[in-house]
Tab-separated table of C-alpha atoms (C1' of nucleotides) in Angstrom:
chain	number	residue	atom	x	y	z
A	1	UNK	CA	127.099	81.843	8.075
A	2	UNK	CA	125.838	81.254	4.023
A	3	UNK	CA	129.342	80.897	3.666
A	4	UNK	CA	129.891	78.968	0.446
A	5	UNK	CA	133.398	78.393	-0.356
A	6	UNK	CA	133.822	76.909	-3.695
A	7	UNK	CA	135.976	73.156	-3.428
A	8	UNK	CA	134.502	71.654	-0.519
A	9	UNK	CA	131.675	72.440	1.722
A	10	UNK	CA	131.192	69.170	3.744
A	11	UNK	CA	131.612	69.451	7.620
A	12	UNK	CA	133.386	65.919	7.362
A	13	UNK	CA	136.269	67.105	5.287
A	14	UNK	CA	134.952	65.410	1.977
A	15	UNK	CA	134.327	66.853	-1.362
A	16	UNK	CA	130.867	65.772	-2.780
A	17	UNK	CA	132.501	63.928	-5.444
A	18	UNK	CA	133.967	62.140	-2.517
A	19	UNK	CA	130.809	61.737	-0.632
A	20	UNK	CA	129.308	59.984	-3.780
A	21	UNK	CA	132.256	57.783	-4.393
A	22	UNK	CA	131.675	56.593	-0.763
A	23	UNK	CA	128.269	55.998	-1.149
A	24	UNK	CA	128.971	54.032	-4.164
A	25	UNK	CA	131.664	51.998	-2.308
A	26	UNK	CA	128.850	51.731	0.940
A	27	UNK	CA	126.105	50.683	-0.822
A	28	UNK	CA	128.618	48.344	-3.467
A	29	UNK	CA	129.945	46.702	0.310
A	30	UNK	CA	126.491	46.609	0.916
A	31	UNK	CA	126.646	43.841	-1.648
A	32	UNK	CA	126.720	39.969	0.078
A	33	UNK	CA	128.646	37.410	-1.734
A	34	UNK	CA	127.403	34.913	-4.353
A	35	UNK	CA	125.167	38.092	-4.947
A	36	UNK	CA	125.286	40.277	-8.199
A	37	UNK	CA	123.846	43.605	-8.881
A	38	UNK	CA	123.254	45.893	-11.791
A	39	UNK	CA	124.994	49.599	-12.504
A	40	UNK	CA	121.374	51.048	-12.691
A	41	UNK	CA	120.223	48.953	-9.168
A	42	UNK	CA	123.473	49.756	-7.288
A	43	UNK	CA	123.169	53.459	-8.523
A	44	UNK	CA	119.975	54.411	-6.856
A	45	UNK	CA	120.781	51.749	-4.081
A	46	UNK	CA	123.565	54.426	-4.049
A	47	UNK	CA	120.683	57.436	-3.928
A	48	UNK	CA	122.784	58.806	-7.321
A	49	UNK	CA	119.511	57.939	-8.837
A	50	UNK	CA	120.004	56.599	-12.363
A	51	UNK	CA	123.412	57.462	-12.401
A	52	UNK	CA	124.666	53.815	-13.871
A	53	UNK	CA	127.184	55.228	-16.022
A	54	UNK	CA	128.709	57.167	-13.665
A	55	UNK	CA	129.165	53.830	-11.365
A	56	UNK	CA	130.246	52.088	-14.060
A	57	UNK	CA	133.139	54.714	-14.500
A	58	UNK	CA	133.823	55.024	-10.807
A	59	UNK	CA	134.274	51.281	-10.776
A	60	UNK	CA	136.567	51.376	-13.609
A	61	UNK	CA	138.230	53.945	-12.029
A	62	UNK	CA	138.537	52.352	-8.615
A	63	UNK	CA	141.832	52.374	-6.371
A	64	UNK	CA	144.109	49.556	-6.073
A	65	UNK	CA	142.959	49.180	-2.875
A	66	UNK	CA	139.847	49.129	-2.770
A	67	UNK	CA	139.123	45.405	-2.052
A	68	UNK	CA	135.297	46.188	-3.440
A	69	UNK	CA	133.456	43.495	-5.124
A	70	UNK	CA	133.538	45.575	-8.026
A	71	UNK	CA	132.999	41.796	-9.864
A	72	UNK	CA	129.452	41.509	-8.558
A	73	UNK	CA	128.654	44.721	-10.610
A	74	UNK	CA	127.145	43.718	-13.792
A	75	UNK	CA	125.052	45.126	-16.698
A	76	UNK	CA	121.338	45.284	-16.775
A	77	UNK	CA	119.809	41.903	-17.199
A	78	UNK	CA	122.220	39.943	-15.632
A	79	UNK	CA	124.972	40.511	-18.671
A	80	UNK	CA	128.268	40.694	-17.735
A	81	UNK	CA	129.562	44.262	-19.552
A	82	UNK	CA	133.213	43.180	-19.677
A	83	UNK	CA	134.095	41.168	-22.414
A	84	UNK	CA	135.739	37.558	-21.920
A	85	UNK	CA	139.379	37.609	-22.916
A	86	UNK	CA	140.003	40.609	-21.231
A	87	UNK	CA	141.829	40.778	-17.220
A	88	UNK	CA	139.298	42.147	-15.868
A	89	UNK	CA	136.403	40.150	-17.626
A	90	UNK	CA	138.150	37.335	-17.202
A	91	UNK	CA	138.706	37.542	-13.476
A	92	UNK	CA	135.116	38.570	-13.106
A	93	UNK	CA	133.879	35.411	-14.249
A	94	UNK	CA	136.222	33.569	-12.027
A	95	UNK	CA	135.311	35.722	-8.866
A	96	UNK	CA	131.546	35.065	-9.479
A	97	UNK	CA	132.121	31.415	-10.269
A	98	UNK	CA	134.263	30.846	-7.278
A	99	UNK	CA	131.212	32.387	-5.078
A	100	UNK	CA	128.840	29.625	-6.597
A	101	UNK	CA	127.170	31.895	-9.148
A	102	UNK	CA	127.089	30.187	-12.521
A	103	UNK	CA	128.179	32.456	-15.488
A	104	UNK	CA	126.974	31.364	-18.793
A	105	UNK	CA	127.731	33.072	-22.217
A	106	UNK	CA	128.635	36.480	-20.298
A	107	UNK	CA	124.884	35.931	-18.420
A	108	UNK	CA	124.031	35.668	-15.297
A	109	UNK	CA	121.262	34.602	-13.737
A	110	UNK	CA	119.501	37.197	-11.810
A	111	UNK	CA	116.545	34.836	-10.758
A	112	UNK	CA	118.585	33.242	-8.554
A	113	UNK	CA	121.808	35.815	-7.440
A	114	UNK	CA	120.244	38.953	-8.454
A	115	UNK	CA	120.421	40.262	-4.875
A	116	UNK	CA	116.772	41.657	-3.684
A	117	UNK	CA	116.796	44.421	-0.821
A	118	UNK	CA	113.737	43.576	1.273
A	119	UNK	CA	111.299	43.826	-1.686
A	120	UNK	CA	109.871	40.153	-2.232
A	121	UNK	CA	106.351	40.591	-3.489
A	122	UNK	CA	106.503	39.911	-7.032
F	1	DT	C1'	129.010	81.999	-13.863
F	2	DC	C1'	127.692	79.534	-17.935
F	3	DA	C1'	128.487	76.328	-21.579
F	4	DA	C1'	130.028	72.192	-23.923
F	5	DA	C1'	132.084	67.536	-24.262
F	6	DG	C1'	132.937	63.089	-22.580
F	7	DG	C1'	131.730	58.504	-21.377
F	8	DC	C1'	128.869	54.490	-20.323
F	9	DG	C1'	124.988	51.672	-19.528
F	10	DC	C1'	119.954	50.858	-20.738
F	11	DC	C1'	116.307	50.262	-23.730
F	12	DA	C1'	114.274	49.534	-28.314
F	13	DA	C1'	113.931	48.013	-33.110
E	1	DC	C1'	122.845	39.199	-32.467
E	2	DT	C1'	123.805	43.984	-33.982
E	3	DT	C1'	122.991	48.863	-34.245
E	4	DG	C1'	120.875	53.311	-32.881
E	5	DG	C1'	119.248	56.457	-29.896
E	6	DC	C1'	118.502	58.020	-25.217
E	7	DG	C1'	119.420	60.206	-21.105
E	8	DC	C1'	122.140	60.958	-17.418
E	9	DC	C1'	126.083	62.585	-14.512
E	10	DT	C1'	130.826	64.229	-14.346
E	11	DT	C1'	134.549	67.104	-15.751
E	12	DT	C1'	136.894	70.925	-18.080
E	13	DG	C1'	137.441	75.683	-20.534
DNA sequence: TCAAAGGCGCCAA
DNA sequence: CTTGGCGCCTTTG
């Protein structure tokens, strides 16, 4: 027992960096569609606590097949972070759009597809 | 083991 | 709108 061997100590076989990833991708499935949700908010969704640059890298960083909605991930404020021109930012906009949320000037509008877990008192 | 750098979003002025 | 600073987590030597 107290054995600590240094690489991976997680009884299912998956490093902790691969733990978080999954919780990332979890919690970022987690996501319904025509819904959007910030790096900070999907972070400690995530329980990585403020970790929002870290999800933002892990999202640029994500497999080819991931099939996450890695386009409902957006900045604080309901700002798209990837610029318009660009592959990415472009098919962003056009994955949002084609799930009915309306994309103005790289904004979004969070009063209406900022997703809200449970909490609805405010 | 400890230390430092990197990288990115968030907030503020 | 732009710029600066912040703080945070991850990765590498």
């Amino acid at each position: 027992m107290a054995e600590k061997p240094s690489g991976n100590d997680d009884p299912s076989g998956l490093s902790a960096a691969e733990v978080r990833r999954t919780a990332l991708y979890i919690t970022l499935n987690q996501v319904p569609t025509g819904t959007v949700i910030t790096y900070g908010q999907l972070a400690d969704l995530a329980g990585l606590g403020r970790a929002a640059r870290w999800v933002g890298r892990t999202l640029s960083q994500l497999p080819e097949g991931s099939s996450l909605p890695w386009h409902r991930v957006i900045a604080a404020g309901g700002r798209l972070s990837l610029p318009a021109g660009s592959v990415s930012g472009d098919e962003q906009r056009a994955r949002l759009r084609a799930e009915g949320i309306t994309v103005q000037n790289n904004r979004v509008d969070m009063r209406r597809h900022g997703w809200r877990p449970i909490e609805h008192c405010g």
